[in-house]
Short mmCIF file of C-alpha atoms and ligand atoms in Angstrom, two decimals:
data_model
loop_
_atom_site.label_atom_id
_atom_site.label_comp_id
_atom_site.label_asym_id
_atom_site.label_seq_id
_atom_site.Cartn_x
_atom_site.Cartn_y
_atom_site.Cartn_z
CA MET A 1 112.16 12.75 -64.95
CA THR A 2 109.38 10.23 -65.70
CA THR A 3 106.75 9.23 -63.21
CA PRO A 4 107.67 5.83 -61.77
CA ILE A 5 105.11 3.06 -61.94
CA PRO A 6 104.16 1.62 -58.54
CA LEU A 7 106.23 -1.40 -57.64
CA PHE A 8 103.29 -3.26 -56.18
CA ASP A 9 99.62 -3.85 -56.82
CA PRO A 10 98.45 -0.30 -56.13
CA MET A 11 95.62 -1.49 -53.88
CA VAL A 12 97.63 -3.93 -51.77
CA PRO A 13 100.04 -2.51 -49.21
CA ALA A 14 103.56 -3.86 -49.07
CA PHE A 15 105.23 -4.19 -45.68
CA ALA A 16 108.02 -1.84 -44.69
CA ARG A 17 110.01 -1.85 -41.47
CA ILE A 18 110.83 1.38 -39.65
CA SER A 19 114.61 1.50 -39.44
CA ARG A 20 114.94 4.91 -37.79
CA VAL A 21 112.72 7.61 -36.31
CA ASP A 22 113.93 11.23 -36.14
CA ARG A 23 112.02 13.57 -33.90
CA GLU A 24 111.82 16.90 -35.76
CA LEU A 25 109.39 18.69 -33.40
CA PRO A 26 107.16 17.50 -30.54
CA ASP A 27 104.46 16.64 -33.12
CA VAL A 28 106.57 16.04 -36.24
CA PHE A 29 108.73 12.99 -36.90
CA THR A 30 110.61 11.50 -39.83
CA TRP A 31 110.47 7.79 -40.60
CA HIS A 32 113.25 6.02 -42.42
CA LEU A 33 111.89 2.79 -43.82
CA ALA A 34 113.78 -0.08 -45.32
CA ALA A 35 112.53 -0.25 -48.91
CA PRO A 36 109.80 -2.89 -49.10
CA SER A 37 111.48 -4.74 -51.96
CA GLY A 38 115.14 -5.51 -52.42
CA ALA A 39 115.02 -3.57 -55.69
CA GLY A 40 114.66 -0.28 -53.83
CA PHE A 41 111.85 2.21 -53.99
CA SER A 42 112.10 4.62 -56.87
CA PHE A 43 109.88 7.68 -56.94
CA ALA A 44 109.76 11.12 -58.49
CA PRO A 45 110.12 14.13 -56.14
CA GLY A 46 106.63 15.43 -55.28
CA GLN A 47 104.95 12.02 -55.18
CA PHE A 48 103.30 10.52 -52.13
CA ASN A 49 102.58 7.11 -50.62
CA MET A 50 99.53 5.79 -48.82
CA LEU A 51 100.90 4.73 -45.42
CA TYR A 52 98.95 2.24 -43.37
CA ALA A 53 99.26 1.99 -39.60
CA PHE A 54 97.75 -1.39 -38.80
CA GLY A 55 94.61 -1.10 -36.73
CA ALA A 56 94.49 2.69 -37.11
CA GLY A 57 94.10 3.48 -40.81
CA GLU A 58 95.73 4.72 -43.96
CA VAL A 59 96.79 8.28 -44.90
CA PRO A 60 98.55 9.96 -47.84
CA ILE A 61 102.03 11.22 -46.94
CA SER A 62 104.53 12.83 -49.32
CA ILE A 63 107.91 11.24 -49.76
CA SER A 64 110.57 13.44 -48.15
CA GLY A 65 113.65 11.34 -48.90
CA ASP A 66 116.49 11.54 -51.37
CA PRO A 67 115.52 10.30 -54.86
CA ASN A 68 119.12 9.22 -55.34
CA ARG A 69 118.89 6.83 -52.40
CA PRO A 70 116.07 4.45 -53.38
CA GLU A 71 117.19 1.88 -50.80
CA GLU A 72 115.57 3.98 -48.13
CA LEU A 73 112.04 5.37 -48.03
CA VAL A 74 111.63 8.56 -45.98
CA HIS A 75 108.45 10.28 -44.77
CA THR A 76 108.02 13.29 -42.51
CA ILE A 77 104.73 13.29 -40.64
CA ARG A 78 102.85 15.65 -38.36
CA ALA A 79 100.60 14.00 -35.79
CA VAL A 80 97.26 15.78 -36.24
CA GLY A 81 94.58 13.10 -35.82
CA ALA A 82 93.76 9.45 -35.18
CA VAL A 83 96.00 7.83 -37.80
CA THR A 84 99.00 10.13 -37.64
CA ARG A 85 98.95 10.03 -33.82
CA ALA A 86 98.96 6.25 -33.94
CA MET A 87 101.91 6.52 -36.31
CA GLN A 88 103.76 8.70 -33.85
CA GLY A 89 103.47 5.85 -31.34
CA LEU A 90 105.34 3.40 -33.61
CA ARG A 91 109.01 2.65 -32.99
CA LYS A 92 112.09 1.40 -34.79
CA GLY A 93 111.50 -2.19 -35.87
CA ASP A 94 107.72 -1.80 -36.21
CA THR A 95 106.11 -2.57 -39.56
CA ILE A 96 103.72 -0.45 -41.59
CA GLY A 97 101.91 -0.86 -44.91
CA VAL A 98 102.94 1.17 -47.97
CA ARG A 99 101.13 1.71 -51.27
CA GLY A 100 102.67 3.92 -53.92
CA PRO A 101 104.31 5.98 -55.17
CA PHE A 102 101.33 7.93 -56.46
CA GLY A 103 100.58 11.25 -58.06
CA SER A 104 102.30 13.84 -60.18
CA ALA A 105 105.82 15.13 -59.62
CA TRP A 106 107.63 18.46 -59.50
CA PRO A 107 108.60 19.45 -63.09
CA LEU A 108 112.33 19.07 -62.61
CA ALA A 109 113.06 17.97 -66.18
CA GLU A 110 111.17 20.95 -67.67
CA ALA A 111 113.03 23.25 -65.28
CA ARG A 112 116.47 22.37 -66.69
CA ASP A 113 118.62 25.40 -67.53
CA GLN A 114 116.18 27.57 -65.61
CA ASP A 115 116.30 29.19 -62.17
CA LEU A 116 114.64 26.93 -59.60
CA LEU A 117 112.79 28.75 -56.84
CA PHE A 118 111.54 26.59 -53.95
CA VAL A 119 108.99 28.23 -51.66
CA ALA A 120 108.17 26.17 -48.56
CA GLY A 121 105.92 26.92 -45.63
CA GLY A 122 106.10 24.86 -42.43
CA LEU A 123 105.84 21.14 -43.12
CA GLY A 124 105.70 22.04 -46.84
CA VAL A 125 109.47 21.78 -46.79
CA ALA A 126 109.08 17.95 -46.58
CA PRO A 127 107.48 17.34 -50.02
CA LEU A 128 109.97 19.79 -51.55
CA ARG A 129 113.02 18.14 -49.95
CA PRO A 130 113.43 15.39 -52.59
CA ALA A 131 113.33 18.03 -55.35
CA ILE A 132 115.86 20.22 -53.53
CA LEU A 133 118.17 17.22 -52.96
CA HIS A 134 117.88 16.33 -56.63
CA ALA A 135 118.70 19.91 -57.70
CA LEU A 136 121.72 20.00 -55.41
CA ALA A 137 122.99 16.63 -56.63
CA ALA A 138 122.50 17.64 -60.28
CA ARG A 139 123.45 21.26 -59.68
CA SER A 140 124.83 21.88 -63.17
CA LEU A 141 121.42 21.16 -64.74
CA TYR A 142 119.96 24.34 -63.30
CA ARG A 143 120.93 27.98 -63.20
CA ARG A 144 120.23 29.55 -59.81
CA VAL A 145 118.76 27.43 -57.03
CA ILE A 146 116.86 29.43 -54.42
CA VAL A 147 115.17 28.02 -51.34
CA LEU A 148 112.80 30.27 -49.38
CA ALA A 149 111.29 28.70 -46.27
CA GLY A 150 108.94 30.04 -43.62
CA PHE A 151 108.16 28.59 -40.22
CA ARG A 152 105.93 29.58 -37.36
CA SER A 153 108.70 30.42 -34.91
CA PRO A 154 112.38 29.62 -34.34
CA ALA A 155 111.25 26.56 -32.33
CA ASP A 156 109.33 25.17 -35.33
CA PHE A 157 112.15 24.73 -37.86
CA ILE A 158 112.04 21.44 -39.73
CA PHE A 159 115.31 20.07 -41.20
CA ARG A 160 117.20 22.87 -39.43
CA LYS A 161 120.66 21.31 -39.82
CA GLU A 162 120.06 20.52 -43.45
CA LEU A 163 118.87 24.08 -44.18
CA GLU A 164 122.07 25.34 -42.55
CA ARG A 165 124.14 22.95 -44.66
CA TRP A 166 122.46 24.08 -47.86
CA ARG A 167 122.90 27.68 -46.82
CA SER A 168 126.65 27.20 -46.41
CA ARG A 169 126.96 26.20 -50.08
CA PHE A 170 128.02 28.92 -52.48
CA ASP A 171 125.83 27.71 -55.31
CA VAL A 172 122.48 27.92 -53.48
CA THR A 173 120.55 30.84 -52.00
CA VAL A 174 118.70 29.86 -48.83
CA GLU A 175 116.54 32.34 -46.94
CA VAL A 176 114.59 31.29 -43.87
CA THR A 177 112.01 33.36 -42.03
CA VAL A 178 109.67 32.95 -39.09
CA ASP A 179 106.27 34.50 -38.50
CA ARG A 180 107.07 35.40 -34.91
CA ALA A 181 110.04 35.53 -32.58
CA ASP A 182 111.36 37.23 -29.49
CA THR A 183 114.30 39.59 -29.64
CA SER A 184 116.86 36.86 -28.94
CA PHE A 185 116.33 35.52 -32.48
CA ARG A 186 118.93 36.83 -34.92
CA GLY A 187 117.18 35.79 -38.13
CA THR A 188 114.45 37.21 -40.32
CA VAL A 189 110.94 37.76 -38.97
CA ALA A 190 108.51 38.11 -41.87
CA VAL A 191 106.06 36.02 -43.86
CA VAL A 192 107.32 34.03 -46.84
CA PRO A 193 105.94 36.47 -49.48
CA ALA A 194 108.26 39.12 -48.03
CA LEU A 195 111.19 36.88 -48.98
CA ILE A 196 109.78 36.50 -52.50
CA ALA A 197 109.48 40.28 -52.75
CA GLU A 198 113.16 40.71 -52.01
CA VAL A 199 114.95 37.83 -53.66
CA GLU A 200 116.80 38.48 -56.92
CA LEU A 201 114.66 36.92 -59.66
CA ASP A 202 114.67 36.53 -63.41
CA PRO A 203 110.90 36.01 -63.78
CA ALA A 204 110.99 34.82 -67.39
CA ALA A 205 113.51 32.09 -66.52
CA THR A 206 112.22 31.06 -63.10
CA VAL A 207 110.31 27.89 -62.27
CA ALA A 208 108.67 28.28 -58.85
CA LEU A 209 107.72 25.23 -56.78
CA LEU A 210 105.41 26.00 -53.85
CA CYS A 211 104.38 23.79 -50.96
CA GLY A 212 102.70 24.73 -47.70
CA PRO A 213 99.32 25.65 -46.28
CA GLU A 214 96.97 26.75 -49.06
CA VAL A 215 96.56 30.26 -47.65
CA MET A 216 100.33 30.74 -47.61
CA MET A 217 100.52 29.55 -51.23
CA ARG A 218 97.78 32.04 -52.25
CA PHE A 219 99.77 34.93 -50.80
CA ALA A 220 102.98 33.56 -52.31
CA VAL A 221 101.38 33.32 -55.78
CA ARG A 222 100.24 36.94 -55.47
CA GLU A 223 103.80 38.02 -54.67
CA LEU A 224 105.18 35.97 -57.59
CA GLU A 225 102.63 37.68 -59.86
CA ARG A 226 103.93 41.06 -58.65
CA ARG A 227 107.45 39.93 -59.48
CA GLY A 228 106.28 39.04 -62.99
CA VAL A 229 106.55 35.23 -62.79
CA PRO A 230 103.99 33.83 -65.28
CA HIS A 231 101.37 31.40 -63.93
CA GLU A 232 102.61 28.58 -66.14
CA ARG A 233 105.96 28.80 -64.35
CA ILE A 234 104.37 28.34 -60.91
CA HIS A 235 103.67 24.84 -59.53
CA VAL A 236 101.78 24.11 -56.32
CA SER A 237 101.28 20.95 -54.29
CA MET A 238 97.67 20.49 -53.15
CA GLU A 239 96.25 18.30 -50.41
CA ARG A 240 92.83 16.71 -50.14
CA SER A 241 91.76 13.79 -48.00
CA MET A 242 92.11 10.48 -49.80
CA LYS A 243 90.96 6.87 -49.72
CA CYS A 244 92.11 4.85 -52.72
CA GLY A 245 95.01 7.03 -53.88
CA VAL A 246 94.65 5.83 -57.47
CA GLY A 247 91.72 7.70 -58.98
CA PHE A 248 88.91 5.16 -58.26
CA CYS A 249 86.90 6.46 -55.35
CA GLY A 250 86.54 10.18 -56.09
CA HIS A 251 87.33 11.09 -52.50
CA CYS A 252 90.04 13.57 -53.41
CA GLN A 253 88.11 15.35 -56.15
CA TYR A 254 89.34 18.88 -56.84
CA GLY A 255 87.09 20.44 -59.47
CA PRO A 256 87.33 18.20 -62.53
CA THR A 257 90.58 16.64 -61.25
CA PHE A 258 91.61 14.05 -58.66
CA VAL A 259 94.46 15.16 -56.44
CA CYS A 260 95.76 11.59 -56.09
CA LYS A 261 96.12 11.12 -59.85
CA ASP A 262 96.29 14.57 -61.51
CA GLY A 263 98.02 16.11 -58.48
CA PRO A 264 99.28 16.65 -55.90
CA VAL A 265 101.60 18.84 -57.99
CA TYR A 266 99.69 21.10 -60.39
CA ARG A 267 100.83 23.78 -62.79
CA PHE A 268 99.17 26.87 -61.39
CA ASP A 269 97.59 28.17 -64.62
CA ARG A 270 95.72 24.84 -64.93
CA ILE A 271 94.01 25.14 -61.56
CA GLU A 272 93.95 28.89 -61.12
CA ARG A 273 90.17 29.05 -61.26
CA LEU A 274 89.80 26.27 -58.68
CA PHE A 275 92.44 27.78 -56.43
CA TYR A 276 90.19 30.66 -55.45
CA VAL A 277 86.93 28.67 -55.21
CA ARG A 278 85.88 27.89 -51.66
CA GLU A 279 84.98 24.44 -50.36
CA ILE A 280 86.43 22.57 -53.30
CA MET B 1 123.88 63.95 -60.59
CA ASP B 2 125.30 64.32 -57.10
CA ASP B 3 125.87 61.31 -54.86
CA LEU B 4 122.73 61.64 -52.78
CA ALA B 5 120.51 61.95 -55.85
CA ARG B 6 122.17 58.84 -57.26
CA LEU B 7 121.59 56.93 -54.02
CA LEU B 8 117.96 58.08 -53.92
CA ALA B 9 117.43 56.99 -57.52
CA ALA B 10 118.95 53.58 -56.74
CA HIS B 11 116.51 52.81 -53.91
CA PRO B 12 113.54 50.64 -54.98
CA PHE B 13 111.05 52.98 -53.28
CA LEU B 14 112.06 55.87 -55.54
CA ASP B 15 113.00 53.80 -58.55
CA GLY B 16 111.56 55.22 -61.79
CA LEU B 17 110.86 58.66 -60.36
CA GLY B 18 112.04 61.51 -62.61
CA ARG B 19 115.49 63.08 -62.11
CA ALA B 20 113.86 66.37 -61.20
CA HIS B 21 112.00 64.72 -58.34
CA HIS B 22 115.12 63.02 -57.07
CA ALA B 23 116.85 66.40 -57.13
CA VAL B 24 114.02 67.96 -55.08
CA LEU B 25 114.29 65.19 -52.48
CA VAL B 26 118.04 65.64 -52.05
CA GLY B 27 117.37 68.74 -49.95
CA CYS B 28 115.56 66.59 -47.35
CA THR B 29 118.04 63.70 -47.35
CA LYS B 30 121.18 62.65 -45.52
CA ASN B 31 123.17 59.44 -45.46
CA VAL B 32 123.16 57.71 -42.06
CA ARG B 33 124.68 54.62 -40.41
CA PHE B 34 123.70 52.64 -37.33
CA GLN B 35 125.63 50.04 -35.37
CA PRO B 36 123.92 46.81 -34.32
CA GLY B 37 121.69 47.49 -31.32
CA GLN B 38 121.23 51.19 -32.08
CA PHE B 39 117.69 52.46 -32.50
CA LEU B 40 116.57 54.05 -35.78
CA LEU B 41 113.18 54.86 -34.29
CA ARG B 42 111.76 54.72 -30.77
CA GLU B 43 108.13 54.23 -29.94
CA GLY B 44 106.57 57.42 -28.59
CA GLU B 45 109.19 59.85 -29.88
CA GLU B 46 108.26 62.53 -32.40
CA ALA B 47 108.14 61.04 -35.91
CA ARG B 48 110.68 63.04 -37.87
CA THR B 49 112.40 60.58 -40.18
CA PHE B 50 111.58 58.40 -43.15
CA TYR B 51 114.34 55.83 -43.74
CA LEU B 52 115.19 54.15 -47.02
CA LEU B 53 117.35 51.18 -46.02
CA ARG B 54 120.37 50.57 -48.25
CA ALA B 55 122.17 47.81 -46.36
CA GLY B 56 121.76 45.78 -43.18
CA ARG B 57 118.66 44.64 -41.36
CA ALA B 58 116.56 46.29 -38.68
CA SER B 59 113.91 44.78 -36.47
CA LEU B 60 110.55 46.33 -35.72
CA GLU B 61 109.62 45.77 -32.10
CA VAL B 62 106.73 46.55 -29.80
CA HIS B 63 107.23 46.71 -26.09
CA VAL B 64 104.65 44.53 -24.37
CA PRO B 65 104.46 44.98 -20.57
CA GLY B 66 105.37 41.70 -18.90
CA ARG B 67 106.79 40.20 -22.12
CA GLY B 68 109.40 42.76 -23.02
CA ALA B 69 110.22 43.60 -26.61
CA VAL B 70 108.35 41.50 -29.18
CA ARG B 71 109.83 41.38 -32.65
CA VAL B 72 107.03 41.83 -35.19
CA GLU B 73 109.06 42.01 -38.38
CA THR B 74 112.55 42.44 -39.72
CA VAL B 75 113.26 44.70 -42.69
CA GLY B 76 116.32 45.00 -44.87
CA ALA B 77 117.97 46.64 -47.85
CA GLY B 78 115.35 48.05 -50.23
CA ASP B 79 112.73 48.45 -47.48
CA VAL B 80 111.52 51.68 -45.93
CA LEU B 81 110.96 52.52 -42.28
CA GLY B 82 108.93 55.15 -40.43
CA LEU B 83 105.66 56.30 -41.94
CA SER B 84 104.17 58.25 -39.04
CA TRP B 85 105.35 61.61 -40.45
CA THR B 86 102.74 61.16 -43.24
CA ARG B 87 100.05 61.78 -40.61
CA LEU B 88 97.95 59.13 -42.31
CA ASP B 89 97.35 57.50 -38.93
CA GLY B 90 94.49 59.92 -38.17
CA ALA B 91 96.15 61.37 -35.06
CA ASP B 92 95.23 64.87 -33.85
CA PRO B 93 96.94 67.20 -36.41
CA SER B 94 97.63 69.80 -33.71
CA LEU B 95 99.97 67.32 -32.00
CA PRO B 96 103.36 66.25 -33.34
CA PRO B 97 103.24 62.88 -35.13
CA ARG B 98 104.50 59.98 -32.96
CA VAL B 99 106.49 56.84 -33.78
CA HIS B 100 104.46 53.68 -33.11
CA LEU B 101 107.20 51.02 -33.07
CA ASP B 102 110.83 50.63 -32.07
CA ALA B 103 113.19 50.02 -34.97
CA ARG B 104 116.57 48.61 -33.97
CA ALA B 105 119.58 47.78 -36.15
CA LEU B 106 120.40 44.05 -36.18
CA ASP B 107 123.44 44.46 -38.43
CA PRO B 108 125.42 47.56 -39.38
CA VAL B 109 122.70 49.54 -41.18
CA VAL B 110 123.24 52.07 -43.94
CA ALA B 111 120.23 54.20 -44.86
CA LEU B 112 119.04 57.42 -46.41
CA ALA B 113 117.24 59.47 -43.79
CA LEU B 114 114.63 61.86 -45.21
CA ASP B 115 113.33 64.59 -42.96
CA GLY B 116 109.59 63.92 -42.77
CA ALA B 117 108.49 67.54 -42.35
CA CYS B 118 110.68 68.61 -45.27
CA LEU B 119 109.32 65.79 -47.43
CA TYR B 120 105.77 66.67 -46.43
CA ARG B 121 106.31 70.31 -47.46
CA LYS B 122 107.75 69.28 -50.83
CA MET B 123 104.82 66.98 -51.46
CA GLU B 124 102.36 69.76 -50.57
CA ALA B 125 104.19 72.24 -52.82
CA ASP B 126 104.44 69.85 -55.78
CA HIS B 127 101.31 67.77 -56.00
CA GLU B 128 102.65 65.69 -58.84
CA LEU B 129 105.52 64.57 -56.63
CA GLY B 130 103.07 64.22 -53.74
CA TYR B 131 100.74 62.04 -55.80
CA VAL B 132 103.52 59.73 -57.01
CA LEU B 133 104.91 59.31 -53.50
CA MET B 134 101.46 58.85 -51.96
CA LYS B 135 100.70 56.08 -54.47
CA ARG B 136 103.94 54.34 -53.50
CA LEU B 137 103.27 54.80 -49.81
CA LEU B 138 99.78 53.39 -50.27
CA ALA B 139 101.14 50.37 -52.16
CA LEU B 140 103.69 49.85 -49.42
CA THR B 141 101.06 50.10 -46.71
CA TYR B 142 98.88 47.67 -48.63
CA HIS B 143 101.71 45.13 -48.91
CA ARG B 144 102.48 45.46 -45.21
CA LEU B 145 98.80 44.98 -44.40
CA GLU B 146 98.70 41.87 -46.56
CA ARG B 147 101.67 40.42 -44.70
CA VAL B 148 100.24 41.26 -41.31
CA ARG B 149 97.04 39.47 -42.32
CA LEU B 150 98.98 36.37 -43.31
CA GLN B 151 100.99 36.56 -40.10
CA ARG B 152 97.80 36.81 -38.06
CA LEU B 153 96.31 33.76 -39.74
CA ASP B 154 99.06 31.69 -38.11
CA VAL B 155 98.93 29.28 -41.05
CA TYR B 156 101.59 26.85 -39.84
CA LYS B 157 99.86 26.10 -36.58
CA ALA B 158 99.41 22.31 -36.53
CA SER B 159 98.41 22.20 -40.16
CA PRO B 160 100.49 20.30 -42.70
C1 FAD C 301 99.15 14.36 -51.29
C2 FAD C 301 99.23 14.56 -49.82
C3 FAD C 301 100.48 14.63 -49.21
C4 FAD C 301 100.58 14.81 -47.84
N1 FAD C 301 101.81 14.84 -47.28
C5 FAD C 301 101.92 14.94 -45.94
C6 FAD C 301 103.21 14.90 -45.33
O1 FAD C 301 104.24 14.80 -45.99
N2 FAD C 301 103.27 14.97 -44.00
C7 FAD C 301 102.13 15.08 -43.21
O2 FAD C 301 102.24 15.15 -41.98
N3 FAD C 301 100.92 15.16 -43.78
C8 FAD C 301 100.78 15.05 -45.11
N4 FAD C 301 99.53 15.08 -45.67
C9 FAD C 301 98.38 15.27 -44.79
C10 FAD C 301 98.00 13.97 -44.12
O3 FAD C 301 97.53 13.07 -45.10
C11 FAD C 301 96.90 14.22 -43.09
O4 FAD C 301 97.42 15.01 -42.04
C12 FAD C 301 96.38 12.94 -42.53
O5 FAD C 301 95.58 12.31 -43.50
C13 FAD C 301 95.56 13.19 -41.29
O6 FAD C 301 95.01 11.94 -40.87
P1 FAD C 301 94.64 11.68 -39.34
O7 FAD C 301 93.75 10.49 -39.28
O8 FAD C 301 95.86 11.64 -38.50
O9 FAD C 301 93.85 12.99 -38.92
P2 FAD C 301 92.32 13.29 -39.15
O10 FAD C 301 91.57 12.79 -37.98
O11 FAD C 301 91.91 12.87 -40.51
O12 FAD C 301 92.42 14.87 -39.13
C14 FAD C 301 92.83 15.56 -37.94
C15 FAD C 301 92.77 17.04 -38.18
O13 FAD C 301 93.68 17.40 -39.22
C16 FAD C 301 93.01 18.05 -40.26
N5 FAD C 301 93.57 17.58 -41.53
C17 FAD C 301 93.52 16.34 -42.05
N6 FAD C 301 94.14 16.29 -43.24
C18 FAD C 301 94.59 17.53 -43.47
C19 FAD C 301 95.29 18.12 -44.55
N7 FAD C 301 95.66 17.44 -45.63
N8 FAD C 301 95.58 19.44 -44.45
C20 FAD C 301 95.20 20.15 -43.38
N9 FAD C 301 94.54 19.64 -42.33
C21 FAD C 301 94.22 18.35 -42.38
C22 FAD C 301 91.56 17.62 -40.14
O14 FAD C 301 90.68 18.61 -40.66
C23 FAD C 301 91.38 17.48 -38.66
O15 FAD C 301 91.12 18.72 -38.06
C24 FAD C 301 99.40 14.93 -47.04
C25 FAD C 301 98.15 14.88 -47.66
C26 FAD C 301 98.06 14.71 -49.02
C27 FAD C 301 96.73 14.65 -49.67
S1 FES C 302 91.71 9.08 -53.36
FE1 FES C 302 90.32 7.91 -54.52
S2 FES C 302 90.13 9.08 -56.32
FE2 FES C 302 91.70 10.08 -55.26
#
């Protein structure tokens, strides 16, 4: 899969209208946007857009929609600060600014004929969703498809219905866990690395795609190492605060790289040294 | 090889151990089953059993006054349960070792139950076996500790 070239001038936002808002959690919502141009909005799974809430500001948000449905642009957002809270206040019919798509993508073409292991933590399931949807739509291109997802508690599931739908398929392994739960919960209570420790893996033929809080990814990488998955088969999605989104301003610098241009998806062996350095 | 030795050899915790060691452990082992809701271990009772889970899931729970049972982890096939018999918890050796958590079957559970005192004696009598098992128990404890640390960090709390 090649990296699409932005449809617009990368520094000038295009307008997009919110056609639907799904409330995932009290502080997490999914926007469905009518594609800003009639031609549709093509992107590669793993890429992000700079979304602009007029009067509030602009933030990088991963694309969480289906790459096979370019007529609709989908983003899943957690309200954490000034801009994302302003975004939460927007309704169906409101307009926002979009620049993108930017950044690197999940290595889905390289992963052909391999086992695909998705490891998601919390909202990390959103940037992985386009890659999972692609793998399910083009199921015969891959060997096993495994989705491991961890959430804080049973009340914090994101895309619950979709996870259940994927789980009901015979050609996908889906394991979901929560960090904490009371005894009424019937599912697994454990951290995501515990799922990695137990899942059936062929380490030499597995491509692992990780997305979630950095600490969770560090522990997950350690567990993948124990299972014998080589670093060059592990890919992580990194986040840094951004301004331009196109490699001009240096705001998102991560060691010698820029997350907006060289990331957000990195092959782990290429950033391993940075991964353990603090305050980068 | 008799059935129990084969089942012991097939469990990840004892995987790769020599046949002779599996044969020694057979004397401490029986095959057990639990129905959903049944307790494998109860907090406060004397710690007698080390379980190697073969099928089904069990939940580890702590009773918190005012909150009831809190589920801290679930374990499943390939996991082990009940380490208090090792006496590594530093409790007074003149007192019987105590279980520190409830373990309750969530599904029908099939497990190998090793008598802790028997296992302890075998490990004392054969230090090579004792060393191998202690290394595995230490690795297991380390992994559990790592997971508890991650759990405590509460990494998904309002962070993308
Ligand atoms: C490539 C990329 C993809 C992203 N994808 C998504 C996505 O799909 N959905 C989504 O909700 N968010 C995503 N983010 C994070 C999102 O950009 C930030 O949450 C947003 O910029 C916060 O802006 P704000 O003005 O609302 O909050 P601010 O006022 O900037 O921050 C509020 C609080 O959130 C913390 N914070 C800000 N950014 C982050 C971050 N990246 N990670 C952890 N804590 C942070 C701040 O330290 C502060 O405590 C992504 C970020 C990047 C770089
Ligand atoms: S955001 Fe400007 S260089 Fe990356």
